[in-house]
């Protein structure tokens, strides 16, 4: 990680992982009855480590932070990709004059908005290049869905399409793993298209950014209130607005009847960060497709000029090699 970061011009700060054995059940927040099927030892350690990161962001009052798991990989062109993503993300996070952000986020001016036609933002962001009003940017995942319309009569939620992005592999390389059934992105868009949209059904937490307010909300929800499942599954549900309604046990009737503002979570397909599969090494992912061992080929799904696969070349001043050449 240190070398990969140095070779791509990133400065990273480490936060220690936590072994699940060191997390006694009595410190977990929420009702033990709510933990269907119990929790694995690994998911307790993972939860605590992510809470430690969020706690530090809140304590140090950091404006925004990108949280990376230590098996993440990315393209050597990450900074240029992030500049494009930032402009696309603002369609979801930066209010247009005279229009409430929630409307824009849920419906958009039109469902498909090509990058070249992004409306001129009336209000420039002041806090972050990614816009001022967001909670979470889910940049590294192992799958996400295009969000569905809220009702059949409503237009589908906004998608910003980045066309001819040559950092996106061609269609035949978009399957995340050999057991994956289909890939919506490959079926619905021309090759080399990246799509930015609201998070829906997103899983795995290789990389996500939180804003100050996002970190505070998450630390409250999952450090104080609830702990029911693996961290990425809780985060998925949080972004999918399943925590939007205050709990029925809330004693304050005024608060109980008001709808809490939905979190603003923006994601991207294909993701900008993914798991790196080392030679012969099994993934730690416990979900379907996880644990698959590729003994023949080190690889990182979706990432063409992978930093991890090119470290040997980069330290020697050689140009990086494309692992997903167009066929
Ligand atoms: C956190 O930072 C914000 C923005 O700079 C500031 O307004 C706020 O007072 C800070 N909070 C604390 C607790 O330092």
mmCIF file of C-alpha atoms and ligand atoms in Angstrom:
data_model
loop_
_atom_site.group_PDB
_atom_site.id
_atom_site.type_symbol
_atom_site.label_atom_id
_atom_site.label_comp_id
_atom_site.label_asym_id
_atom_site.label_seq_id
_atom_site.Cartn_x
_atom_site.Cartn_y
_atom_site.Cartn_z
ATOM 1 C CA UNK A 1 0.000 0.000 0.000
ATOM 2 C CA UNK A 2 2.786 2.389 0.914
ATOM 3 C CA UNK A 3 4.594 1.760 -2.342
ATOM 4 C CA UNK A 4 1.429 1.841 -4.450
ATOM 5 C CA UNK A 5 0.435 5.148 -2.869
ATOM 6 C CA UNK A 6 3.889 6.677 -3.329
ATOM 7 C CA UNK A 7 3.964 5.627 -6.971
ATOM 8 C CA UNK A 8 0.635 7.341 -7.632
ATOM 9 C CA UNK A 9 1.319 10.542 -5.733
ATOM 10 C CA UNK A 10 -0.965 9.752 -2.780
ATOM 11 C CA UNK A 11 -0.186 10.317 0.878
ATOM 12 C CA UNK A 12 -1.866 7.787 3.115
ATOM 13 C CA UNK A 13 -2.350 7.535 6.870
ATOM 14 C CA UNK A 14 -2.610 4.130 8.505
ATOM 15 C CA UNK A 15 -5.229 3.010 10.976
ATOM 16 C CA UNK A 16 -4.669 -0.415 12.527
ATOM 17 C CA UNK A 17 -6.984 -3.288 11.840
ATOM 18 C CA UNK A 18 -8.727 -4.996 14.774
ATOM 19 C CA UNK A 19 -8.894 -8.753 15.400
ATOM 20 C CA UNK A 20 -12.485 -9.886 15.922
ATOM 21 C CA UNK A 21 -11.435 -11.887 19.013
ATOM 22 C CA UNK A 22 -10.615 -8.552 20.687
ATOM 23 C CA UNK A 23 -14.194 -7.290 20.286
ATOM 24 C CA UNK A 24 -16.416 -8.672 23.071
ATOM 25 C CA UNK A 25 -20.112 -8.906 22.221
ATOM 26 C CA UNK A 26 -21.065 -6.652 25.123
ATOM 27 C CA UNK A 27 -19.460 -3.619 23.438
ATOM 28 C CA UNK A 28 -21.500 -3.998 20.245
ATOM 29 C CA UNK A 29 -24.221 -1.335 19.938
ATOM 30 C CA UNK A 30 -27.898 -2.150 19.500
ATOM 31 C CA UNK A 31 -30.098 -5.066 20.343
ATOM 32 C CA UNK A 32 -28.381 -8.483 20.269
ATOM 33 C CA UNK A 33 -31.707 -9.928 18.998
ATOM 34 C CA UNK A 34 -31.330 -7.819 15.847
ATOM 35 C CA UNK A 35 -28.242 -9.765 14.757
ATOM 36 C CA UNK A 36 -29.865 -12.456 12.654
ATOM 37 C CA UNK A 37 -27.651 -15.495 12.467
ATOM 38 C CA UNK A 38 -25.060 -13.870 14.686
ATOM 39 C CA UNK A 39 -21.917 -12.179 13.447
ATOM 40 C CA UNK A 40 -18.668 -13.742 12.295
ATOM 41 C CA UNK A 41 -15.547 -12.969 14.280
ATOM 42 C CA UNK A 42 -14.151 -11.296 11.170
ATOM 43 C CA UNK A 43 -17.119 -8.985 10.776
ATOM 44 C CA UNK A 44 -16.764 -7.793 14.381
ATOM 45 C CA UNK A 45 -13.114 -6.865 13.830
ATOM 46 C CA UNK A 46 -13.912 -5.226 10.506
ATOM 47 C CA UNK A 47 -16.738 -3.195 12.075
ATOM 48 C CA UNK A 48 -14.500 -2.020 14.928
ATOM 49 C CA UNK A 49 -11.668 -1.036 12.562
ATOM 50 C CA UNK A 50 -14.030 1.026 10.404
ATOM 51 C CA UNK A 51 -15.517 2.631 13.542
ATOM 52 C CA UNK A 52 -11.978 3.545 14.622
ATOM 53 C CA UNK A 53 -11.397 5.282 11.296
ATOM 54 C CA UNK A 54 -14.695 7.173 11.518
ATOM 55 C CA UNK A 55 -14.022 8.084 15.130
ATOM 56 C CA UNK A 56 -10.688 9.583 14.168
ATOM 57 C CA UNK A 57 -12.236 11.584 11.304
ATOM 58 C CA UNK A 58 -14.856 12.950 13.703
ATOM 59 C CA UNK A 59 -12.348 13.652 16.510
ATOM 60 C CA UNK A 60 -9.938 15.451 14.195
ATOM 61 C CA UNK A 61 -12.857 17.266 12.506
ATOM 62 C CA UNK A 62 -11.614 16.331 9.043
ATOM 63 C CA UNK A 63 -13.571 17.888 6.144
ATOM 64 C CA UNK A 64 -13.498 14.724 4.031
ATOM 65 C CA UNK A 65 -11.471 11.528 3.934
ATOM 66 C CA UNK A 66 -11.005 8.593 1.583
ATOM 67 C CA UNK A 67 -10.974 5.261 3.442
ATOM 68 C CA UNK A 68 -9.089 2.436 1.697
ATOM 69 C CA UNK A 69 -8.881 -1.212 2.705
ATOM 70 C CA UNK A 70 -5.384 -2.623 2.407
ATOM 71 C CA UNK A 71 -6.040 -4.902 -0.568
ATOM 72 C CA UNK A 72 -7.330 -2.080 -2.778
ATOM 73 C CA UNK A 73 -5.818 -1.381 -6.168
ATOM 74 C CA UNK A 74 -6.323 1.493 -8.600
ATOM 75 C CA UNK A 75 -5.153 2.857 -11.940
ATOM 76 C CA UNK A 76 -1.946 4.870 -12.198
ATOM 77 C CA UNK A 77 -4.157 7.571 -13.772
ATOM 78 C CA UNK A 78 -6.261 7.847 -10.583
ATOM 79 C CA UNK A 79 -5.863 11.597 -10.142
ATOM 80 C CA UNK A 80 -7.165 12.361 -13.643
ATOM 81 C CA UNK A 81 -10.024 9.871 -13.096
ATOM 82 C CA UNK A 82 -10.909 11.547 -9.802
ATOM 83 C CA UNK A 83 -11.060 14.968 -11.485
ATOM 84 C CA UNK A 84 -13.600 13.634 -13.975
ATOM 85 C CA UNK A 85 -15.523 11.830 -11.220
ATOM 86 C CA UNK A 86 -15.606 15.035 -9.142
ATOM 87 C CA UNK A 87 -17.312 16.975 -11.921
ATOM 88 C CA UNK A 88 -19.813 14.169 -12.471
ATOM 89 C CA UNK A 89 -20.467 13.832 -8.729
ATOM 90 C CA UNK A 90 -21.424 17.495 -8.473
ATOM 91 C CA UNK A 91 -24.562 16.740 -10.488
ATOM 92 C CA UNK A 92 -25.661 14.886 -7.326
ATOM 93 C CA UNK A 93 -24.066 16.951 -4.596
ATOM 94 C CA UNK A 94 -24.140 20.566 -5.671
ATOM 95 C CA UNK A 95 -27.520 22.315 -5.721
ATOM 96 C CA UNK A 96 -28.630 24.102 -8.849
ATOM 97 C CA UNK A 97 -30.068 27.517 -8.130
ATOM 98 C CA UNK A 98 -33.777 27.326 -7.333
ATOM 99 C CA UNK A 99 -33.938 23.536 -7.184
ATOM 100 C CA UNK A 100 -33.844 21.454 -4.003
ATOM 101 C CA UNK A 101 -30.953 19.023 -4.094
ATOM 102 C CA UNK A 102 -33.125 16.054 -3.187
ATOM 103 C CA UNK A 103 -35.204 16.398 -6.365
ATOM 104 C CA UNK A 104 -32.106 16.638 -8.479
ATOM 105 C CA UNK A 105 -30.545 13.621 -6.771
ATOM 106 C CA UNK A 106 -33.571 11.399 -7.086
ATOM 107 C CA UNK A 107 -34.696 12.295 -10.556
ATOM 108 C CA UNK A 108 -32.254 14.542 -12.293
ATOM 109 C CA UNK A 109 -33.005 16.988 -15.091
ATOM 110 C CA UNK A 110 -33.144 13.929 -17.373
ATOM 111 C CA UNK A 111 -32.316 10.312 -16.539
ATOM 112 C CA UNK A 112 -29.184 10.068 -18.681
ATOM 113 C CA UNK A 113 -26.871 13.026 -18.607
ATOM 114 C CA UNK A 114 -23.714 12.785 -20.738
ATOM 115 C CA UNK A 115 -20.638 14.225 -19.090
ATOM 116 C CA UNK A 116 -20.236 16.793 -21.886
ATOM 117 C CA UNK A 117 -23.725 18.159 -21.135
ATOM 118 C CA UNK A 118 -23.391 18.586 -17.375
ATOM 119 C CA UNK A 119 -25.260 21.795 -16.567
ATOM 120 C CA UNK A 120 -23.227 24.753 -15.521
ATOM 121 C CA UNK A 121 -23.436 24.769 -11.737
ATOM 122 C CA UNK A 122 -24.895 27.987 -10.459
ATOM 123 C CA UNK A 123 -23.445 27.427 -7.029
ATOM 124 C CA UNK A 124 -19.752 26.637 -6.859
ATOM 125 C CA UNK A 125 -18.675 24.171 -4.176
ATOM 126 C CA UNK A 126 -16.752 25.673 -1.301
ATOM 127 C CA UNK A 127 -15.928 22.647 0.864
ATOM 128 C CA UNK A 128 -14.910 19.959 -1.579
ATOM 129 C CA UNK A 129 -14.162 19.460 -5.267
ATOM 130 C CA UNK A 130 -16.830 16.732 -5.142
ATOM 131 C CA UNK A 131 -19.542 19.206 -4.135
ATOM 132 C CA UNK A 132 -20.705 20.517 -0.781
ATOM 133 C CA UNK A 133 -23.638 18.278 -0.007
ATOM 134 C CA UNK A 134 -22.751 14.607 0.187
ATOM 135 C CA UNK A 135 -22.289 11.968 2.841
ATOM 136 C CA UNK A 136 -20.492 9.166 1.072
ATOM 137 C CA UNK A 137 -18.736 8.572 -2.269
ATOM 138 C CA UNK A 138 -18.560 4.809 -2.829
ATOM 139 C CA UNK A 139 -15.539 4.588 -5.141
ATOM 140 C CA UNK A 140 -14.421 0.993 -4.551
ATOM 141 C CA UNK A 141 -16.979 -1.839 -4.399
ATOM 142 C CA UNK A 142 -17.607 -5.350 -5.689
ATOM 143 C CA UNK A 143 -20.983 -4.569 -7.215
ATOM 144 C CA UNK A 144 -23.707 -1.936 -7.339
ATOM 145 C CA UNK A 145 -27.054 -1.583 -9.108
ATOM 146 C CA UNK A 146 -28.466 1.233 -11.141
ATOM 147 C CA UNK A 147 -31.110 2.689 -8.814
ATOM 148 C CA UNK A 148 -34.715 1.989 -9.787
ATOM 149 C CA UNK A 149 -37.403 4.635 -10.163
ATOM 150 C CA UNK A 150 -39.229 5.343 -6.895
ATOM 151 C CA UNK A 151 -42.534 4.455 -8.578
ATOM 152 C CA UNK A 152 -43.367 3.116 -12.033
ATOM 153 C CA UNK A 153 -44.761 6.525 -13.011
ATOM 154 C CA UNK A 154 -41.595 8.375 -11.935
ATOM 155 C CA UNK A 155 -38.567 8.898 -14.169
ATOM 156 C CA UNK A 156 -35.524 6.794 -13.328
ATOM 157 C CA UNK A 157 -32.935 8.470 -11.124
ATOM 158 C CA UNK A 158 -30.117 10.472 -12.679
ATOM 159 C CA UNK A 159 -27.072 8.777 -14.256
ATOM 160 C CA UNK A 160 -24.087 10.737 -15.511
ATOM 161 C CA UNK A 161 -22.357 8.883 -18.365
ATOM 162 C CA UNK A 162 -18.665 9.400 -19.040
ATOM 163 C CA UNK A 163 -18.182 8.236 -22.632
ATOM 164 C CA UNK A 164 -14.974 7.139 -24.336
ATOM 165 C CA UNK A 165 -13.132 6.782 -21.050
ATOM 166 C CA UNK A 166 -10.214 4.641 -22.198
ATOM 167 C CA UNK A 167 -9.360 3.792 -18.579
ATOM 168 C CA UNK A 168 -12.525 1.578 -18.649
ATOM 169 C CA UNK A 169 -11.863 -1.943 -20.038
ATOM 170 C CA UNK A 170 -13.882 -3.178 -23.016
ATOM 171 C CA UNK A 171 -17.015 -5.266 -22.423
ATOM 172 C CA UNK A 172 -15.419 -8.708 -22.264
ATOM 173 C CA UNK A 173 -13.314 -7.592 -19.272
ATOM 174 C CA UNK A 174 -16.195 -6.207 -17.208
ATOM 175 C CA UNK A 175 -17.190 -9.446 -15.458
ATOM 176 C CA UNK A 176 -16.085 -9.020 -11.864
ATOM 177 C CA UNK A 177 -15.332 -12.722 -11.340
ATOM 178 C CA UNK A 178 -15.849 -15.996 -13.249
ATOM 179 C CA UNK A 179 -19.152 -16.789 -11.486
ATOM 180 C CA UNK A 180 -20.799 -13.432 -12.197
ATOM 181 C CA UNK A 181 -23.994 -13.846 -14.202
ATOM 182 C CA UNK A 182 -24.229 -10.587 -16.077
ATOM 183 C CA UNK A 183 -23.023 -7.065 -16.158
ATOM 184 C CA UNK A 184 -25.607 -4.313 -16.628
ATOM 185 C CA UNK A 185 -22.979 -1.816 -17.647
ATOM 186 C CA UNK A 186 -21.765 -3.998 -20.534
ATOM 187 C CA UNK A 187 -25.325 -4.793 -21.610
ATOM 188 C CA UNK A 188 -26.644 -1.246 -21.628
ATOM 189 C CA UNK A 189 -23.764 1.049 -22.577
ATOM 190 C CA UNK A 190 -21.168 1.311 -25.368
ATOM 191 C CA UNK A 191 -17.647 0.088 -24.530
ATOM 192 C CA UNK A 192 -15.473 2.413 -22.437
ATOM 193 C CA UNK A 193 -18.364 4.104 -20.634
ATOM 194 C CA UNK A 194 -18.198 4.910 -16.944
ATOM 195 C CA UNK A 195 -21.469 5.774 -15.192
ATOM 196 C CA UNK A 196 -21.880 7.815 -12.009
ATOM 197 C CA UNK A 197 -25.144 7.387 -10.080
ATOM 198 C CA UNK A 198 -26.717 7.205 -6.632
ATOM 199 C CA UNK A 199 -25.644 4.128 -4.669
ATOM 200 C CA UNK A 200 -28.062 1.185 -4.775
ATOM 201 C CA UNK A 201 -27.332 -2.279 -3.431
ATOM 202 C CA UNK A 202 -23.607 -1.537 -3.294
ATOM 203 C CA UNK A 203 -21.392 -4.070 -1.454
ATOM 204 C CA UNK A 204 -17.758 -4.340 -0.285
ATOM 205 C CA UNK A 205 -15.870 -1.400 1.138
ATOM 206 C CA UNK A 206 -12.495 -1.327 -0.645
ATOM 207 C CA UNK A 207 -12.727 2.453 -0.921
ATOM 208 C CA UNK A 208 -15.245 5.056 0.189
ATOM 209 C CA UNK A 209 -15.004 8.726 0.979
ATOM 210 C CA UNK A 210 -16.951 10.338 3.791
ATOM 211 C CA UNK A 211 -17.652 14.009 4.398
ATOM 212 C CA UNK A 212 -17.530 15.503 7.899
ATOM 213 C CA UNK A 213 -21.286 15.174 8.279
ATOM 214 C CA UNK A 214 -21.285 11.729 6.666
ATOM 215 C CA UNK A 215 -18.679 10.494 9.166
ATOM 216 C CA UNK A 216 -20.710 11.901 12.078
ATOM 217 C CA UNK A 217 -23.939 10.287 10.887
ATOM 218 C CA UNK A 218 -22.241 6.940 10.328
ATOM 219 C CA UNK A 219 -20.476 6.978 13.687
ATOM 220 C CA UNK A 220 -23.778 7.689 15.387
ATOM 221 C CA UNK A 221 -25.729 5.073 13.433
ATOM 222 C CA UNK A 222 -23.209 2.255 13.640
ATOM 223 C CA UNK A 223 -20.976 3.216 16.552
ATOM 224 C CA UNK A 224 -23.810 4.106 18.932
ATOM 225 C CA UNK A 225 -27.127 2.754 17.660
ATOM 226 C CA UNK A 226 -27.012 -0.354 15.503
ATOM 227 C CA UNK A 227 -24.819 -3.336 14.708
ATOM 228 C CA UNK A 228 -26.664 -6.068 12.852
ATOM 229 C CA UNK A 229 -24.493 -7.388 10.018
ATOM 230 C CA UNK A 230 -21.223 -7.090 8.136
ATOM 231 C CA UNK A 231 -20.031 -3.495 7.741
ATOM 232 C CA UNK A 232 -20.528 -3.286 3.989
ATOM 233 C CA UNK A 233 -24.063 -4.679 4.241
ATOM 234 C CA UNK A 234 -25.021 -2.100 6.861
ATOM 235 C CA UNK A 235 -23.471 0.632 4.729
ATOM 236 C CA UNK A 236 -25.387 -0.649 1.696
ATOM 237 C CA UNK A 237 -28.675 -0.424 3.621
ATOM 238 C CA UNK A 238 -27.795 2.997 5.008
ATOM 239 C CA UNK A 239 -27.175 4.354 1.510
ATOM 240 C CA UNK A 240 -30.344 2.605 0.318
ATOM 241 C CA UNK A 241 -32.204 4.748 2.907
ATOM 242 C CA UNK A 242 -33.369 1.884 5.088
ATOM 243 C CA UNK A 243 -32.409 3.947 8.143
ATOM 244 C CA UNK A 244 -34.221 7.055 6.935
ATOM 245 C CA UNK A 245 -37.208 6.670 9.245
ATOM 246 C CA UNK A 246 -36.281 7.166 12.885
ATOM 247 C CA UNK A 247 -36.711 3.990 14.898
ATOM 248 C CA UNK A 248 -40.221 3.279 16.192
ATOM 249 C CA UNK A 249 -38.781 3.340 19.697
ATOM 250 C CA UNK A 250 -37.981 7.041 19.347
ATOM 251 C CA UNK A 251 -39.717 8.715 22.311
ATOM 252 C CA UNK A 252 -39.861 12.135 20.643
ATOM 253 C CA UNK A 253 -43.113 12.205 18.615
ATOM 254 C CA UNK A 254 -42.113 15.310 16.652
ATOM 255 C CA UNK A 255 -38.985 13.599 15.454
ATOM 256 C CA UNK A 256 -40.689 10.270 14.916
ATOM 257 C CA UNK A 257 -43.144 11.747 12.432
ATOM 258 C CA UNK A 258 -40.592 13.760 10.459
ATOM 259 C CA UNK A 259 -38.729 11.991 7.708
ATOM 260 C CA UNK A 260 -35.046 12.162 8.304
ATOM 261 C CA UNK A 261 -33.053 13.539 5.384
ATOM 262 C CA UNK A 262 -31.801 10.665 3.235
ATOM 263 C CA UNK A 263 -28.043 10.144 3.033
ATOM 264 C CA UNK A 264 -26.444 11.289 -0.225
ATOM 265 C CA UNK A 265 -24.278 8.380 -1.450
ATOM 266 C CA UNK A 266 -22.807 8.524 -4.942
ATOM 267 C CA UNK A 267 -21.094 5.628 -6.685
ATOM 268 C CA UNK A 268 -19.510 4.753 -10.012
ATOM 269 C CA UNK A 269 -19.419 1.777 -12.442
ATOM 270 C CA UNK A 270 -16.942 0.336 -13.021
ATOM 271 C CA UNK A 271 -15.486 1.277 -9.639
ATOM 272 C CA UNK A 272 -12.252 3.296 -9.438
ATOM 273 C CA UNK A 273 -10.841 0.978 -6.761
ATOM 274 C CA UNK A 274 -11.161 -2.814 -6.533
ATOM 275 C CA UNK A 275 -9.651 -5.815 -4.765
ATOM 276 C CA UNK A 276 -6.278 -6.907 -5.981
ATOM 277 C CA UNK A 277 -6.099 -10.692 -6.365
ATOM 278 C CA UNK A 278 -2.546 -11.756 -5.659
ATOM 279 C CA UNK A 279 -1.035 -14.872 -7.158
ATOM 280 C CA UNK A 280 -2.600 -18.012 -5.678
ATOM 281 C CA UNK A 281 -4.152 -16.015 -2.863
ATOM 282 C CA UNK A 282 -7.792 -16.413 -1.913
ATOM 283 C CA UNK A 283 -9.860 -13.307 -1.404
ATOM 284 C CA UNK A 284 -11.138 -12.603 2.115
ATOM 285 C CA UNK A 285 -14.566 -11.727 0.729
ATOM 286 C CA UNK A 286 -17.189 -13.965 2.310
ATOM 287 C CA UNK A 287 -20.029 -13.287 -0.163
ATOM 288 C CA UNK A 288 -20.831 -15.229 -3.347
ATOM 289 C CA UNK A 289 -17.885 -15.246 -5.710
ATOM 290 C CA UNK A 290 -15.546 -14.455 -2.834
ATOM 291 C CA UNK A 291 -12.930 -16.965 -1.871
ATOM 292 C CA UNK A 292 -12.350 -17.747 -5.514
ATOM 293 C CA UNK A 293 -8.743 -18.623 -6.140
ATOM 294 C CA UNK A 294 -7.076 -17.678 -9.363
ATOM 295 C CA UNK A 295 -3.810 -19.561 -9.314
ATOM 296 C CA UNK A 296 -2.730 -18.581 -12.778
ATOM 297 C CA UNK A 297 -3.053 -14.869 -12.935
ATOM 298 C CA UNK A 298 -2.585 -11.993 -10.566
ATOM 299 C CA UNK A 299 -5.200 -9.456 -11.430
ATOM 300 C CA UNK A 300 -7.381 -6.560 -10.388
ATOM 301 C CA UNK A 301 -10.857 -6.410 -11.933
ATOM 302 C CA UNK A 302 -11.661 -3.283 -14.010
ATOM 303 C CA UNK A 303 -8.304 -1.556 -13.431
ATOM 304 C CA UNK A 304 -6.277 -1.307 -16.644
ATOM 305 C CA UNK A 305 -2.991 0.288 -15.600
ATOM 306 C CA UNK A 306 -2.989 -1.325 -12.159
ATOM 307 C CA UNK A 307 -0.571 0.231 -9.693
ATOM 308 C CA UNK A 308 -0.035 -3.073 -7.865
ATOM 309 C CA UNK A 309 0.698 -5.064 -11.019
ATOM 310 C CA UNK A 310 3.060 -2.379 -12.302
ATOM 311 C CA UNK A 311 5.036 -1.586 -9.152
ATOM 312 C CA UNK A 312 8.118 -3.432 -10.419
ATOM 313 C CA UNK A 313 8.090 -1.426 -13.622
ATOM 314 C CA UNK A 314 7.266 1.887 -11.995
ATOM 315 C CA UNK A 315 10.081 1.725 -9.423
ATOM 316 C CA UNK A 316 12.451 1.127 -12.342
ATOM 317 C CA UNK A 317 11.085 4.048 -14.354
ATOM 318 C CA UNK A 318 9.457 1.826 -16.963
ATOM 319 C CA UNK A 319 6.006 2.543 -18.426
ATOM 320 C CA UNK A 320 3.028 0.636 -16.931
ATOM 321 C CA UNK A 321 1.410 -2.235 -18.850
ATOM 322 C CA UNK A 322 -2.321 -2.567 -19.613
ATOM 323 C CA UNK A 323 -3.698 -5.831 -18.129
ATOM 324 C CA UNK A 324 -7.082 -5.542 -19.930
ATOM 325 C CA UNK A 325 -6.195 -4.779 -23.527
ATOM 326 C CA UNK A 326 -9.103 -4.384 -25.952
ATOM 327 C CA UNK A 327 -9.643 -7.694 -27.736
HETATM 328 C C1 LIG B 1 -15.013 21.641 12.659
HETATM 329 O O1 LIG B 1 -14.703 22.374 11.493
HETATM 330 C C2 LIG B 1 -15.716 23.256 11.091
HETATM 331 C C3 LIG B 1 -15.335 23.849 9.735
HETATM 332 O O2 LIG B 1 -14.030 24.337 9.742
HETATM 333 C C4 LIG B 1 -15.904 24.310 12.169
HETATM 334 O O3 LIG B 1 -16.953 25.197 11.804
HETATM 335 C C5 LIG B 1 -16.260 23.625 13.478
HETATM 336 O O4 LIG B 1 -16.298 24.590 14.524
HETATM 337 C C6 LIG B 1 -15.213 22.582 13.824
HETATM 338 N N1 LIG B 1 -15.666 21.832 14.990
HETATM 339 C C7 LIG B 1 -14.856 21.540 16.000
HETATM 340 C C8 LIG B 1 -15.466 20.741 17.064
HETATM 341 O O5 LIG B 1 -13.681 21.876 16.005
#
